Amino acid sequence: MSKPRIIFYFDCVSTFSYIGFEFMEKYRRLWNIDVDYRPIILVEALIASKNAISLNKMQYLFYDVSRVAAITKIPFKGVPEKHPYDSTVALRTLQYLKNHHPYNLVPAMRRLWQTSFVELTMLESVDSVKKALDGIIDANLVDLAIASEDTLNAIKENLSEVKEVKGFGTPTIVVYKTADSKPEMYFGSDRFEHIAIYLEKEYYPIKQLFANAKV
């Protein structure tokens, strides 16, 4: 039987994509599963699904992320002054890495999120993304990502896939138990217990999961 596969749709401006990514990376290793990270533009997903977020909900979401970060020790200080910002350059860069330099994708994702949510820096411009990813990739790869229409088309296609499964934000997590199984869609960074039950994998309480730095 083929091993499970998870598609993880995210945006660099999404705090819960960041938190969910750190959970996902731990479970990817513990469960020995394939994870396919696919960037989408969060604002477009919200508009397409008519998912309006109230001010009260927005304030709660940031407070909740802070609580999770305190428990897990995931680095988080807040959000940039302008938030959400236009993350298209960052997302196109990540899509390019996914296509051409996949081993750099996960380190680049983590660096971009930490630049936003620890250094509180917006990543709207080409120069800001180059600076954030210095030491992980060559700066010219950002230029190549922006020059390629394929990166923008792929992000649009990723959004179409989210619409197809009735997704409405990020992270949207689509789980295949086997290669030919019907996909199950989950939303948010707090559904890993449900995913574990569906996949018949071991679930780890949050403090246990993040207690061991090697996990």
C-alpha positions as a printed NumPy array, in Angstrom:
array([[  0.   ,   0.   ,   0.   ],
       [  1.313,   3.46 ,  -0.877],
       [  2.136,   5.775,   1.994],
       [ -0.086,   8.735,   2.82 ],
       [  0.349,  12.072,   1.06 ],
       [ -0.558,  15.519,   2.329],
       [ -0.933,  18.708,   0.311],
       [ -0.41 ,  21.799,   2.469],
       [ -1.64 ,  25.085,   0.957],
       [ -0.164,  28.178,   2.602],
       [  0.645,  31.866,   2.36 ],
       [  3.639,  33.707,   3.842],
       [  1.315,  36.263,   5.462],
       [ -0.681,  33.565,   7.271],
       [  0.284,  33.153,  10.924],
       [ -1.52 ,  29.828,  11.158],
       [  0.228,  28.585,   8.011],
       [  3.491,  29.242,   9.874],
       [  2.35 ,  27.435,  13.019],
       [  0.798,  24.597,  10.996],
       [  4.   ,  24.248,   8.967],
       [  6.058,  23.675,  12.121],
       [  3.589,  21.001,  13.266],
       [  3.533,  19.491,   9.779],
       [  7.314,  19.225,   9.597],
       [  7.414,  17.291,  12.865],
       [  4.651,  14.909,  11.809],
       [  6.172,  14.502,   8.349],
       [  9.174,  12.859,   9.98 ],
       [  7.295,  10.992,  12.71 ],
       [  4.705,   9.556,  10.344],
       [  7.046,   9.045,   7.362],
       [  4.668,  10.72 ,   4.93 ],
       [  5.05 ,  12.816,   1.794],
       [  4.123,  16.502,   2.196],
       [  3.588,  18.714,  -0.828],
       [  3.757,  22.425,   0.051],
       [  1.798,  24.64 ,  -2.354],
       [  1.648,  28.461,  -2.093],
       [ -1.574,  30.394,  -2.608],
       [ -2.565,  34.023,  -2.102],
       [ -4.638,  34.036,   1.087],
       [ -6.613,  37.179,   0.265],
       [ -7.773,  35.648,  -3.024],
       [ -8.889,  32.49 ,  -1.212],
       [-10.861,  34.586,   1.276],
       [-12.499,  36.596,  -1.506],
       [-13.325,  33.507,  -3.578],
       [-15.015,  31.825,  -0.605],
       [-16.617,  35.058,   0.695],
       [-14.888,  34.385,   3.998],
       [-14.894,  37.757,   5.735],
       [-12.828,  38.039,   8.925],
       [-14.137,  40.386,  11.61 ],
       [-11.865,  42.61 ,  13.673],
       [-12.661,  40.594,  16.803],
       [-11.752,  37.356,  15.066],
       [ -8.513,  38.852,  13.726],
       [ -7.498,  40.006,  17.203],
       [ -8.335,  36.584,  18.635],
       [ -6.317,  34.798,  15.946],
       [ -3.19 ,  36.796,  16.763],
       [ -3.704,  36.198,  20.483],
       [ -4.18 ,  32.48 ,  19.876],
       [ -1.006,  32.257,  17.786],
       [  0.884,  33.911,  20.646],
       [ -0.444,  31.285,  23.067],
       [  0.55 ,  28.404,  20.796],
       [  3.985,  29.953,  20.238],
       [  4.496,  30.257,  24.006],
       [  3.693,  26.556,  24.504],
       [  5.692,  25.238,  21.542],
       [  8.549,  27.771,  21.595],
       [  7.953,  28.44 ,  17.9  ],
       [  9.521,  31.889,  17.391],
       [  6.784,  34.538,  17.161],
       [  6.715,  38.206,  18.192],
       [  3.804,  39.592,  16.183],
       [  3.003,  40.781,  12.675],
       [  4.452,  43.576,  10.525],
       [  2.868,  47.009,  10.774],
       [  1.164,  46.425,   7.418],
       [ -0.576,  43.069,   7.537],
       [ -1.562,  41.306,   5.434],
       [  0.863,  42.583,   2.82 ],
       [  1.254,  41.569,  -0.831],
       [  3.255,  38.322,  -0.628],
       [  3.293,  37.582,  -4.37 ],
       [  7.081,  37.945,  -4.765],
       [  7.74 ,  35.628,  -1.816],
       [  5.207,  33.064,  -3.015],
       [  6.533,  33.054,  -6.578],
       [ 10.04 ,  32.566,  -5.209],
       [  8.898,  29.585,  -3.142],
       [  7.065,  28.122,  -6.127],
       [ 10.259,  28.438,  -8.178],
       [ 12.253,  26.676,  -5.466],
       [  9.642,  23.939,  -5.281],
       [  9.976,  23.369,  -9.028],
       [ 13.751,  23.739,  -9.432],
       [ 15.458,  23.576,  -6.005],
       [ 13.123,  21.531,  -3.788],
       [ 15.707,  20.948,  -1.046],
       [ 15.788,  24.691,  -0.4  ],
       [ 12.009,  25.006,  -0.092],
       [ 11.462,  24.171,   3.582],
       [ 14.395,  26.28 ,   4.886],
       [ 13.218,  29.183,   2.705],
       [  9.628,  28.904,   3.95 ],
       [ 10.781,  28.96 ,   7.568],
       [ 13.097,  31.913,   6.977],
       [ 10.381,  33.975,   5.289],
       [  7.889,  33.326,   8.098],
       [ 10.438,  34.206,  10.755],
       [ 11.344,  37.383,   8.879],
       [  7.667,  38.373,   8.964],
       [  6.669,  37.22 ,  12.432],
       [  9.886,  37.54 ,  14.428],
       [ 11.65 ,  40.444,  12.702],
       [  8.233,  41.988,  11.83 ],
       [  9.378,  42.751,   8.287],
       [  7.117,  42.932,   5.247],
       [  8.207,  40.859,   2.255],
       [  6.577,  42.737,  -0.609],
       [  9.6  ,  43.727,  -2.701],
       [ 12.159,  41.683,  -4.598],
       [ 14.947,  43.204,  -2.492],
       [ 13.228,  42.315,   0.799],
       [ 12.839,  38.68 ,  -0.272],
       [ 16.46 ,  38.522,  -1.457],
       [ 17.656,  39.913,   1.866],
       [ 15.497,  37.499,   3.86 ],
       [ 16.761,  34.482,   1.919],
       [ 20.423,  35.509,   1.898],
       [ 22.498,  32.482,   2.841],
       [ 19.804,  30.024,   1.775],
       [ 19.591,  30.711,  -1.964],
       [ 21.398,  32.845,  -4.523],
       [ 19.729,  36.214,  -5.028],
       [ 19.398,  35.644,  -8.765],
       [ 16.869,  32.861,  -8.105],
       [ 14.382,  35.479,  -6.904],
       [ 14.815,  37.318, -10.221],
       [ 14.305,  34.076, -12.128],
       [ 11.159,  33.34 , -10.121],
       [  9.648,  36.732, -10.964],
       [ 10.657,  36.477, -14.618],
       [  8.922,  33.112, -14.992],
       [  5.217,  33.198, -15.78 ],
       [  5.129,  29.555, -14.705],
       [  5.419,  30.559, -11.042],
       [  2.4  ,  32.852, -11.2  ],
       [  0.381,  30.323, -13.187],
       [  1.206,  27.601, -10.654],
       [  0.004,  29.75 ,  -7.749],
       [ -3.252,  30.399,  -9.605],
       [ -3.631,  26.671, -10.241],
       [ -3.002,  25.97 ,  -6.557],
       [ -5.82 ,  28.367,  -5.669],
       [ -8.122,  26.586,  -8.123],
       [ -7.367,  23.333,  -6.306],
       [ -8.3  ,  24.923,  -2.975],
       [-11.573,  26.145,  -4.444],
       [-12.243,  22.621,  -5.725],
       [-12.065,  21.137,  -2.226],
       [-14.175,  24.023,  -0.839],
       [-11.241,  25.564,   0.982],
       [-11.587,  29.061,   2.426],
       [ -8.215,  30.104,   3.824],
       [ -4.786,  28.941,   4.929],
       [ -3.558,  26.52 ,   5.829],
       [ -5.792,  24.234,   3.817],
       [ -4.591,  20.665,   4.286],
       [ -5.666,  17.929,   1.881],
       [ -4.921,  14.36 ,   2.977],
       [ -4.728,  11.224,   0.855],
       [ -4.598,   8.036,   2.909],
       [ -3.496,   6.079,  -0.149],
       [ -2.736,   6.983,  -3.758],
       [ -6.288,   6.164,  -4.889],
       [ -8.242,   7.254,  -1.79 ],
       [-10.723,  10.1  ,  -1.682],
       [ -9.056,  13.278,  -0.358],
       [-10.029,  14.619,   3.059],
       [ -9.795,  18.384,   3.615],
       [ -8.82 ,  19.973,   6.935],
       [ -8.431,  23.636,   7.795],
       [ -6.106,  25.282,  10.289],
       [ -3.082,  24.421,  12.374],
       [ -5.005,  22.535,  15.081],
       [ -6.39 ,  19.543,  13.194],
       [ -3.46 ,  17.152,  13.458],
       [ -5.226,  14.92 ,  15.976],
       [ -8.031,  14.452,  13.434],
       [ -5.496,  13.766,  10.682],
       [ -3.695,  11.25 ,  12.906],
       [ -6.942,   9.367,  13.547],
       [ -7.799,   9.344,   9.839],
       [ -4.337,   8.078,   8.861],
       [ -4.178,   5.677,  11.826],
       [ -0.976,   7.316,  13.011],
       [  0.209,   8.214,  16.498],
       [ -0.851,  11.627,  17.787],
       [  1.424,  13.515,  20.157],
       [  0.137,  16.11 ,  22.669],
       [  1.492,  19.533,  21.84 ],
       [  3.998,  19.783,  24.711],
       [  5.322,  16.29 ,  24.023],
       [  5.618,  16.973,  20.304],
       [  7.738,  20.073,  20.831],
       [  9.647,  18.9  ,  23.935],
       [ 12.262,  17.068,  21.877],
       [ 14.173,  19.388,  19.565],
       [ 15.183,  16.417,  17.411],
       [ 11.585,  15.51 ,  16.549]])
